[in-house]
Rosetta silent file (secondary structure, phi, psi, omega in degrees, C-alpha in Angstrom):
SEQUENCE: XXXXXXXXXXXXXXXXXXXXXXXXXXXXXXXXXXXXXXXXXXXXXXXXXXXXXXXXXXXXXXXXXXXXXXXXXXXXXXXXXXXXXXXXXXXXXXXXXXXXXXXXXXXXXXXXXXXXXXXXXXXXXXXXXXXXXXXXXXXXXXXXXXXXXXXXXXXXXXXXXXXXXXXXXXXXXXXXXXXXXXXXXXXXXXXXXXXXXXXXXXXXXXXXXXXXXXXXXXXXXXXXXXXXXX
SCORE:     score description
SCORE:     0.000 S_00000001
   1 L     0.000 -172.054 -174.108    2.169   16.445   -8.672 S_00000001
   2 L   -60.568  -34.963 -178.283    4.416   14.982   -5.990 S_00000001
   3 L   -90.635   -6.830 -179.286    6.742   18.008   -6.039 S_00000001
   4 L  -137.360   91.595 -171.655    3.983   20.607   -6.325 S_00000001
   5 L   -91.426  156.497 -179.781    1.209   19.870   -3.865 S_00000001
   6 L   -95.559   91.232  175.921   -2.207   21.498   -3.557 S_00000001
   7 L   -75.867  176.472 -177.978   -2.263   23.025   -0.101 S_00000001
   8 H   -60.371  -42.876 -179.305   -5.318   24.745    1.357 S_00000001
   9 H   -62.852  -43.464  179.119   -4.220   28.198    0.205 S_00000001
  10 H   -66.390  -38.274 -179.452   -3.646   26.979   -3.363 S_00000001
  11 H   -61.634  -39.283 -179.659   -6.952   25.112   -3.349 S_00000001
  12 H   -65.334  -24.512 -178.245   -8.836   28.310   -2.471 S_00000001
  13 H   -91.647   -3.911 -177.840   -7.299   30.019   -5.527 S_00000001
  14 L   -74.905  149.942  177.241   -8.254   27.255   -7.983 S_00000001
  15 L  -124.994  150.576  172.492  -10.967   27.824  -10.601 S_00000001
  16 L  -131.981  155.605  178.383  -13.166   25.453  -12.574 S_00000001
  17 L   -87.122  131.510  178.256  -15.425   26.043  -15.577 S_00000001
  18 L  -136.559  150.484  172.939  -19.180   25.760  -14.919 S_00000001
  19 L   -67.707  146.872 -177.832  -22.331   26.534  -16.925 S_00000001
  20 E  -122.371  159.123  175.527  -24.014   29.779  -15.813 S_00000001
  21 L   -91.569 -169.734 -176.853  -27.551   31.159  -15.799 S_00000001
  22 L   -64.612  -20.591 -179.874  -28.756   34.537  -17.084 S_00000001
  23 L   -91.997    1.585 -179.580  -27.362   36.229  -13.978 S_00000001
  24 L    79.991   10.779  179.173  -23.888   34.790  -14.546 S_00000001
  25 L   -96.245  156.511  178.192  -24.193   32.512  -11.521 S_00000001
  26 E   -54.208  130.148 -177.230  -23.519   28.747  -11.558 S_00000001
  27 L   -89.119   80.824 -175.892  -26.582   27.062  -13.060 S_00000001
  28 H   -62.552  -37.995 -178.785  -27.057   24.353  -10.424 S_00000001
  29 H   -62.955  -41.938  178.665  -30.481   23.324  -11.761 S_00000001
  30 H   -63.628  -44.031 -178.700  -29.045   22.693  -15.252 S_00000001
  31 H   -61.277  -42.698 -179.004  -26.145   20.662  -13.829 S_00000001
  32 H   -65.510  -44.747 -179.318  -28.488   18.506  -11.777 S_00000001
  33 H   -66.331  -40.976  179.887  -30.868   17.873  -14.681 S_00000001
  34 H   -61.614  -48.671 -179.536  -28.012   17.182  -17.084 S_00000001
  35 H   -63.895  -38.501  179.055  -26.368   14.647  -14.748 S_00000001
  36 H   -62.775  -41.975  178.825  -29.717   13.037  -14.004 S_00000001
  37 H   -65.073  -41.182  178.167  -30.397   12.576  -17.736 S_00000001
  38 H   -60.980  -45.858 -179.405  -26.952   11.060  -18.302 S_00000001
  39 H   -63.626  -40.027 -179.717  -27.489    8.609  -15.449 S_00000001
  40 H   -67.008  -40.706  177.067  -30.949    7.656  -16.687 S_00000001
  41 H   -62.816  -43.432  178.542  -29.681    7.060  -20.233 S_00000001
  42 H   -64.032  -41.176  179.836  -26.851    4.895  -18.905 S_00000001
  43 H   -60.830  -42.119  178.769  -29.247    2.987  -16.665 S_00000001
  44 H   -63.746  -40.499  177.958  -31.478    2.231  -19.661 S_00000001
  45 H   -63.885  -42.301 -179.697  -28.480    1.019  -21.660 S_00000001
  46 H   -64.319  -41.605  179.699  -27.352   -1.227  -18.788 S_00000001
  47 H   -62.492  -45.364  178.879  -30.835   -2.718  -18.398 S_00000001
  48 H   -62.215  -42.949  179.602  -31.034   -3.495  -22.132 S_00000001
  49 H   -63.595  -43.975 -179.804  -27.544   -5.011  -22.072 S_00000001
  50 H   -59.417  -44.308 -178.317  -28.360   -7.121  -19.013 S_00000001
  51 H   -65.473  -36.840  177.225  -31.489   -8.523  -20.619 S_00000001
  52 H   -66.007  -41.753 -179.841  -29.587   -9.447  -23.796 S_00000001
  53 H   -67.842  -38.520  179.177  -26.905  -11.209  -21.770 S_00000001
  54 H   -64.814  -31.021 -178.740  -29.482  -13.083  -19.697 S_00000001
  55 H   -66.415  -23.139 -178.672  -31.128  -14.336  -22.884 S_00000001
  56 L   -95.793   -3.012 -176.883  -27.956  -16.245  -23.831 S_00000001
  57 L  -100.913  129.583  178.294  -27.448  -17.875  -20.411 S_00000001
  58 L  -111.938  118.242  179.096  -29.002  -21.258  -19.648 S_00000001
  59 L   -77.758  142.981  175.675  -29.258  -22.246  -15.987 S_00000001
  60 L  -146.520  137.608  179.637  -28.659  -25.870  -15.042 S_00000001
  61 L   -72.191  127.223 -179.102  -28.597  -27.549  -11.642 S_00000001
  62 L  -135.100  169.937  178.357  -25.100  -28.850  -10.890 S_00000001
  63 L   -63.656  144.338  178.739  -23.103  -30.255   -8.002 S_00000001
  64 L   -64.092  146.534 -176.804  -21.986  -27.736   -5.378 S_00000001
  65 H   -56.570  -40.826 -177.171  -18.424  -26.493   -5.804 S_00000001
  66 H   -72.647  -13.175  179.283  -17.352  -27.781   -2.385 S_00000001
  67 H   -93.165   -9.261 -179.429  -18.619  -31.277   -3.248 S_00000001
  68 L   -77.536  148.506  170.994  -16.485  -31.618   -6.402 S_00000001
  69 L   -81.977  141.454 -177.897  -13.236  -33.531   -6.470 S_00000001
  70 E  -123.678  157.886  175.759  -10.230  -31.391   -7.438 S_00000001
  71 E  -151.029  162.657 -177.760   -6.754  -32.077   -8.782 S_00000001
  72 E   -95.057  139.968 -179.448   -3.643  -30.129   -9.800 S_00000001
  73 E  -135.872  141.547  174.948   -2.708  -29.594  -13.465 S_00000001
  74 E   -69.254  140.619  176.810    0.260  -27.988  -15.194 S_00000001
  75 H   -57.722  -39.941 -177.016   -0.615  -24.850  -17.158 S_00000001
  76 H   -67.427  -17.976  176.825    1.293  -26.217  -20.149 S_00000001
  77 H   -89.733  -18.453 -178.904   -0.988  -29.282  -20.150 S_00000001
  78 H   -91.354  -37.614 -174.283   -4.172  -27.200  -20.037 S_00000001
  79 L  -108.709  134.469  177.020   -3.324  -24.549  -22.619 S_00000001
  80 L   -66.419  -36.132 -177.735   -2.246  -25.165  -26.222 S_00000001
  81 E  -121.359  125.551  171.908   -0.416  -21.848  -26.251 S_00000001
  82 E  -130.561   99.694 -172.415    1.675  -20.405  -23.420 S_00000001
  83 E  -140.120  135.717  177.801    3.571  -17.445  -24.832 S_00000001
  84 E   -77.850  148.562  175.507    4.999  -14.241  -23.472 S_00000001
  85 L   -70.520 -175.151 -176.005    4.217  -10.953  -25.196 S_00000001
  86 L  -119.446  142.644 -177.998    6.848   -8.825  -26.910 S_00000001
  87 L   -62.844  133.672  176.652    8.560   -5.687  -25.676 S_00000001
  88 L  -143.290  106.146 -176.289    7.217   -2.450  -27.147 S_00000001
  89 L   -70.160  158.261  178.644    8.627    0.777  -25.747 S_00000001
  90 H   -57.032  -39.861 -177.722    6.498    3.879  -25.299 S_00000001
  91 H   -67.512  -20.605 -179.450    8.509    5.694  -27.959 S_00000001
  92 H   -91.892  -11.087 -177.653    7.697    2.930  -30.470 S_00000001
  93 L   -77.682  140.181  176.224    3.941    2.980  -29.871 S_00000001
  94 L  -117.966  153.060 -178.163    1.680    4.689  -32.397 S_00000001
  95 E   -63.892  144.245  178.660   -1.885    5.862  -31.851 S_00000001
  96 E  -177.532 -163.556 -177.024   -4.631    3.419  -32.757 S_00000001
  97 E  -123.250   17.563  178.262   -7.569    1.392  -31.478 S_00000001
  98 E   -92.163  124.569  178.522   -5.896   -1.937  -30.638 S_00000001
  99 E   -60.208  133.349  176.856   -5.873   -2.714  -26.885 S_00000001
 100 E  -110.283  112.905 -173.075   -2.334   -2.927  -25.521 S_00000001
 101 E   -99.199  127.132  179.506   -2.264   -5.267  -22.526 S_00000001
 102 L  -131.593 -153.153 -168.085    0.452   -4.946  -19.924 S_00000001
 103 L   -93.540   10.529  177.527    1.006   -5.685  -16.246 S_00000001
 104 L   -69.501  148.090  179.052   -1.472   -3.294  -14.630 S_00000001
 105 L   -91.440    3.335 -178.249   -4.073   -4.894  -12.363 S_00000001
 106 L  -104.960  155.431  171.467   -6.723   -2.354  -13.453 S_00000001
 107 H    50.714   45.209  177.021   -9.115   -2.275  -16.427 S_00000001
 108 H    62.469   23.127  179.583   -8.438   -5.839  -17.568 S_00000001
 109 H    83.519    6.657 -176.942   -4.737   -5.079  -17.865 S_00000001
 110 E   -70.369  122.395  178.942   -5.316   -2.359  -20.463 S_00000001
 111 E   -99.323  -35.920 -177.143   -2.331   -0.012  -20.669 S_00000001
 112 E  -171.977  176.744  170.279   -3.226    1.938  -23.828 S_00000001
 113 E  -114.200  128.540 -174.781   -4.687    1.761  -27.331 S_00000001
 114 E  -128.316  171.400  178.692   -2.117    1.478  -30.116 S_00000001
 115 L  -117.236    3.607 -178.282   -1.913    1.075  -33.881 S_00000001
 116 L   -65.262  130.088  177.627    1.223   -1.104  -34.110 S_00000001
 117 L  -124.885  -16.002  179.606    0.744   -4.189  -36.277 S_00000001
 118 L  -103.850  145.436  176.561    4.325   -5.086  -37.194 S_00000001
 119 L    57.165   37.351  175.339    6.900   -6.677  -34.903 S_00000001
 120 L  -131.450  169.155  175.874    4.322   -7.231  -32.126 S_00000001
 121 L  -113.460  115.889 -177.649    2.572  -10.287  -30.678 S_00000001
 122 E  -106.056  144.197  178.968   -1.188  -10.261  -31.109 S_00000001
 123 E  -139.864  170.021  171.977   -3.675  -12.593  -29.440 S_00000001
 124 E  -160.977  153.097  178.082   -7.431  -12.914  -28.999 S_00000001
 125 E    57.177   53.770 -178.600   -9.845  -15.019  -26.978 S_00000001
 126 E  -155.362  175.278  175.025   -7.378  -15.965  -24.252 S_00000001
 127 E   -93.424  157.716  166.028   -6.107  -15.267  -20.745 S_00000001
 128 E  -128.729  145.992  172.568   -3.152  -13.141  -19.756 S_00000001
 129 E  -121.872  127.843  177.239   -1.095  -13.381  -16.575 S_00000001
 130 E   -70.956  123.368 -179.743    1.057  -10.444  -15.531 S_00000001
 131 L   -99.522   -0.879  173.527    4.585  -11.750  -15.087 S_00000001
 132 L  -151.515  178.979 -177.886    5.955   -8.479  -13.657 S_00000001
 133 L    65.542 -116.236  175.031    4.503   -5.305  -12.146 S_00000001
 134 L   -81.239   69.728 -171.308    1.166   -6.464  -10.704 S_00000001
 135 L   -56.537  129.867  177.502    2.453  -10.027  -10.799 S_00000001
 136 L    96.365  -15.201  178.457   -0.259  -12.655  -11.093 S_00000001
 137 L   -59.237  124.675 -173.175   -3.043  -10.334  -12.273 S_00000001
 138 E  -127.691  133.435 -177.436   -5.023  -12.485  -14.710 S_00000001
 139 E  -140.270  152.634  174.139   -7.734  -11.445  -17.191 S_00000001
 140 E   -98.463  137.546 -178.602   -9.749  -12.904  -20.039 S_00000001
 141 E  -124.890  105.286  178.421   -9.735  -11.018  -23.361 S_00000001
 142 E   -78.567   -7.761 -175.761  -12.451  -11.906  -25.913 S_00000001
 143 E  -106.283  167.083  175.174  -11.075   -9.253  -28.306 S_00000001
 144 E   -75.946  138.982 -178.710   -7.878   -8.983  -30.336 S_00000001
 145 E  -150.501  164.622  173.833   -5.043   -7.292  -28.461 S_00000001
 146 E  -105.071  131.508 -177.415   -1.292   -6.739  -28.454 S_00000001
 147 E  -101.292  133.327  174.052    0.571   -8.206  -25.476 S_00000001
 148 L   -78.685  171.163  178.848    3.572   -6.541  -23.867 S_00000001
 149 L   -75.155    1.295  178.851    6.502   -8.571  -22.585 S_00000001
 150 L   -92.292    1.934  177.160    5.091   -8.044  -19.070 S_00000001
 151 E  -133.722  155.086  175.106    2.288  -10.574  -19.641 S_00000001
 152 E  -116.310  130.820 -179.569    2.043  -14.202  -20.739 S_00000001
 153 E   -90.669  138.556  179.118   -0.840  -15.323  -22.951 S_00000001
 154 E  -125.286  121.807 -173.939   -2.630  -18.637  -22.273 S_00000001
 155 E  -138.433  138.879  171.330   -4.912  -20.043  -24.970 S_00000001
 156 L  -139.836  115.437 -174.037   -6.946  -23.177  -25.638 S_00000001
 157 L   -62.575  -17.950 -177.936   -9.223  -23.043  -28.695 S_00000001
 158 L   -86.974   -8.879 -178.239  -11.670  -25.489  -27.097 S_00000001
 159 L   -82.582  141.902  172.591  -12.422  -23.248  -24.115 S_00000001
 160 L   -97.486  178.272 -178.232  -15.484  -21.037  -24.026 S_00000001
 161 H   -52.930  -44.009 -174.300  -15.916  -17.678  -22.299 S_00000001
 162 H   -72.679  -35.103  176.586  -17.099  -19.234  -19.046 S_00000001
 163 H   -64.438  -42.963  178.154  -14.246  -21.757  -18.785 S_00000001
 164 H   -59.801  -42.006 -179.385  -11.732  -18.950  -19.209 S_00000001
 165 H   -64.517  -40.476  178.985  -13.412  -16.957  -16.449 S_00000001
 166 H   -62.025  -47.424 -177.118  -13.322  -19.915  -14.079 S_00000001
 167 H   -69.046  -31.271 -178.745   -9.625  -20.563  -14.715 S_00000001
 168 H   -62.103  -30.327  176.545   -8.718  -16.871  -14.462 S_00000001
 169 H   -64.962  -39.801 -179.907   -9.727  -16.973  -10.795 S_00000001
 170 H   -70.112  -43.613 -179.221   -7.240  -19.796  -10.234 S_00000001
 171 H   -69.300  -26.692  178.156   -4.387  -18.170  -12.153 S_00000001
 172 H   -64.339  -20.887 -178.262   -4.957  -14.880  -10.297 S_00000001
 173 H   -72.935   -8.025  174.658   -3.864  -16.647   -7.130 S_00000001
 174 H   -64.665  -19.086 -178.122   -0.271  -16.605   -8.367 S_00000001
 175 H   -61.353  -25.731  179.296   -0.196  -13.026   -7.060 S_00000001
 176 H   -81.421  -12.882 -176.739    0.289  -14.398   -3.533 S_00000001
 177 L   -99.506  -29.311 -176.763    3.290  -16.438   -4.676 S_00000001
 178 L  -116.316  165.776  176.504    5.177  -13.866   -6.737 S_00000001
 179 E  -153.520 -171.421 -175.516    6.100  -10.211   -6.325 S_00000001
 180 L   -59.819  -33.369 -178.658    8.094   -7.412   -7.942 S_00000001
 181 L   -89.690  -10.278  178.319   11.391   -9.079   -7.012 S_00000001
 182 E  -131.761   89.769 -173.904   10.261  -12.573   -8.004 S_00000001
 183 L   -86.276  165.043  177.502    8.663  -12.431  -11.422 S_00000001
 184 L   -90.343  100.806  176.693    6.958  -15.180  -13.420 S_00000001
 185 L   -92.157  177.174 -175.281    9.428  -16.112  -16.155 S_00000001
 186 H   -60.874  -37.447 -178.855    8.903  -18.692  -18.918 S_00000001
 187 H   -66.859  -42.260 -179.834   10.600  -21.455  -16.937 S_00000001
 188 H   -68.013  -37.348  178.359    8.463  -20.841  -13.863 S_00000001
 189 H   -60.198  -41.695 -177.943    5.270  -20.719  -15.924 S_00000001
 190 H   -64.430  -21.535 -179.422    6.042  -24.168  -17.370 S_00000001
 191 H   -98.284   -6.142 -175.841    6.242  -25.560  -13.819 S_00000001
 192 L   -75.194  144.030  175.845    3.120  -23.890  -12.452 S_00000001
 193 E  -124.258  153.432  171.915    0.042  -25.894  -11.536 S_00000001
 194 E  -130.574  153.817  178.303   -3.522  -24.860  -10.725 S_00000001
 195 E   -88.049  133.211  179.346   -6.292  -26.751   -8.973 S_00000001
 196 E  -136.920  148.704  173.666   -9.334  -27.634  -11.088 S_00000001
 197 E   -66.442  146.321 -175.772  -12.494  -29.704  -10.505 S_00000001
 198 E  -120.828  161.166  176.709  -12.310  -33.106  -12.172 S_00000001
 199 L   -93.539 -167.757 -173.971  -14.734  -35.588  -13.727 S_00000001
 200 L   -66.545  -22.090 -178.484  -15.103  -39.323  -13.043 S_00000001
 201 L  -102.944    9.556  174.693  -11.953  -40.233  -14.995 S_00000001
 202 L    86.165    7.122  176.813   -9.767  -37.581  -13.351 S_00000001
 203 L   -89.206  158.035  175.743   -9.698  -35.089  -16.232 S_00000001
 204 E   -56.681  130.069 -178.024  -10.529  -31.395  -15.788 S_00000001
 205 L   -88.745   79.151 -176.082  -14.322  -31.090  -15.786 S_00000001
 206 H   -66.103  -33.912  178.430  -14.585  -28.211  -18.236 S_00000001
 207 H   -62.744  -41.150  177.621  -18.313  -28.709  -18.743 S_00000001
 208 H   -64.429  -45.408  179.992  -18.859  -28.254  -15.014 S_00000001
 209 H   -58.136  -44.146 -179.206  -16.641  -25.137  -14.918 S_00000001
 210 H   -62.657  -45.909 -178.728  -18.552  -23.586  -17.786 S_00000001
 211 H   -69.056  -35.696  178.639  -21.965  -24.269  -16.231 S_00000001
 212 H   -60.223  -47.804 -179.194  -20.814  -23.111  -12.801 S_00000001
 213 H   -69.233  -32.342  177.300  -19.757  -19.711  -14.154 S_00000001
 214 H   -64.652  -45.248  177.871  -22.901  -19.503  -16.275 S_00000001
 215 H   -62.407  -41.080 -178.974  -25.080  -20.044  -13.211 S_00000001
 216 H   -64.836  -43.162  179.592  -23.022  -17.533  -11.265 S_00000001
 217 H   -65.551  -40.887  178.907  -23.332  -14.890  -13.974 S_00000001
 218 H   -59.767  -44.587  179.315  -27.071  -15.430  -14.264 S_00000001
 219 H   -60.670  -46.611 -177.083  -27.481  -14.931  -10.514 S_00000001
 220 H   -68.037  -39.661 -179.527  -25.384  -11.755  -10.481 S_00000001
 221 H   -68.081  -35.597  176.836  -27.047  -10.239  -13.544 S_00000001
 222 H   -64.860  -41.751  177.051  -30.497  -10.870  -12.086 S_00000001
 223 H   -63.426  -42.209 -179.211  -29.439   -9.111   -8.879 S_00000001
 224 H   -64.749  -44.585 -179.273  -27.964   -6.255  -10.896 S_00000001
 225 H   -63.828  -42.922  178.477  -31.057   -5.931  -13.073 S_00000001
 226 H   -60.699  -41.824  179.083  -33.357   -5.901  -10.046 S_00000001
 227 H   -63.429  -43.448 -177.619  -31.239   -3.160   -8.458 S_00000001
 228 H   -66.283  -40.761 -178.808  -31.301   -1.019  -11.621 S_00000001
 229 H   -67.803  -38.704  177.274  -35.064   -1.310  -12.065 S_00000001
 230 L   -65.992    0.000    0.000  -35.680   -0.382   -8.427 S_00000001
């Protein structure tokens, strides 16, 4: 740790556990074959998953993003629900399998898995924005989760997966506006606006956003699949 560092002398004295051959020496051939098999199994799983995901995506020719008209909209006008999570201290958390979302910018904001069901705020199928810590980090959660008081949940029941992904890119840009000393509180959230592409009558063009992200995902998955097969 920070107070007990691994210098060169200490590193030379460290030991690790390894599989051995009949002579008691590290079995390098076994390690290589084992790792190779793990990678091949994972690659096969990824290929199967990619093909399943591609089967649900429908490509459609749409207007280029830079050619669309855009306008600013208040978050509170876009989302039916704008609600902060609830404080849950480490000492109050119990083991479980419910994702606990907090202000980390890694792993979709996942802080831990907990079993708390009482006196917590649960959400599903929505965005979260970190209002402290990694301020502005925004993620979409298709699963049920418990939100800490360090994130604000944004939900609109009419949005699909792809619309949420499009908007999450816009809400993530709050990270350049806020920091550890200037957090996103409830009052500031109510005043925040994001830029969105609009239709002919000036409303957010959600159909376009959904198709844009669908096309983008199809392109990326095809590239990914080609790479895995090669």
């Amino acid at each position: 740790n920070y107070g007990y560092k691994m210098g060169t002398a200490r590193l030379r004295r460290q030991k690790i556990m390894l599989p051995v051959n009949d002579l008691g020496q590290p079995d390098w051939a076994f390690m290589e074959e084992y790792s190779s098999n793990v990678m091949e199994n994972k690659r096969s799983q990824y290929i199967e998953h990619c093909r399943k995901e591609l089967a649900r995506i429908q490509y459609s020719e749409i207007e280029a993003l830079e050619d669309k008209q855009w306008s600013a909209f208040f978050l509170k006008d876009i989302f039916r629900l704008v609600q902060r999570g609830k404080r849950l201290t480490k000492s109050s958390q119990v083991d479980g399998d419910i994702p606990y979302i907090s202000s980390t910018s890694l792993n979709n904001g996942l802080d831990d898995f907990i079993g708390n069901k009482d006196d917590v705020r649960s959400f599903s199928g929505c965005l979260t924005i970190a209002n402290s810590g990694s301020v502005g980090a925004s993620f979409y959660h298709p699963y049920e989760f418990v939100a800490s008081d360090h994130v604000t949940a944004l939900k609109n029941d009419k949005f699909d997966y792809f619309i949420y992904l499009f908007i999450s890119v816009q809400t993530s840009r709050f990270s350049s506006k806020y920091n550890f000393n200037r957090e996103i509180n409830d009052k500031r959230v109510s005043r925040e606006k994001i830029m969105l592409p609009i239709n002919d009558i000036g409303d957010p063009d959600y159909q376009y956003m959904s198709q844009y992200m669908m096309n983008h995902e199809l392109k990326k998955r095809c590239q990914y699949l080609e790479h895995l097969i090669k």
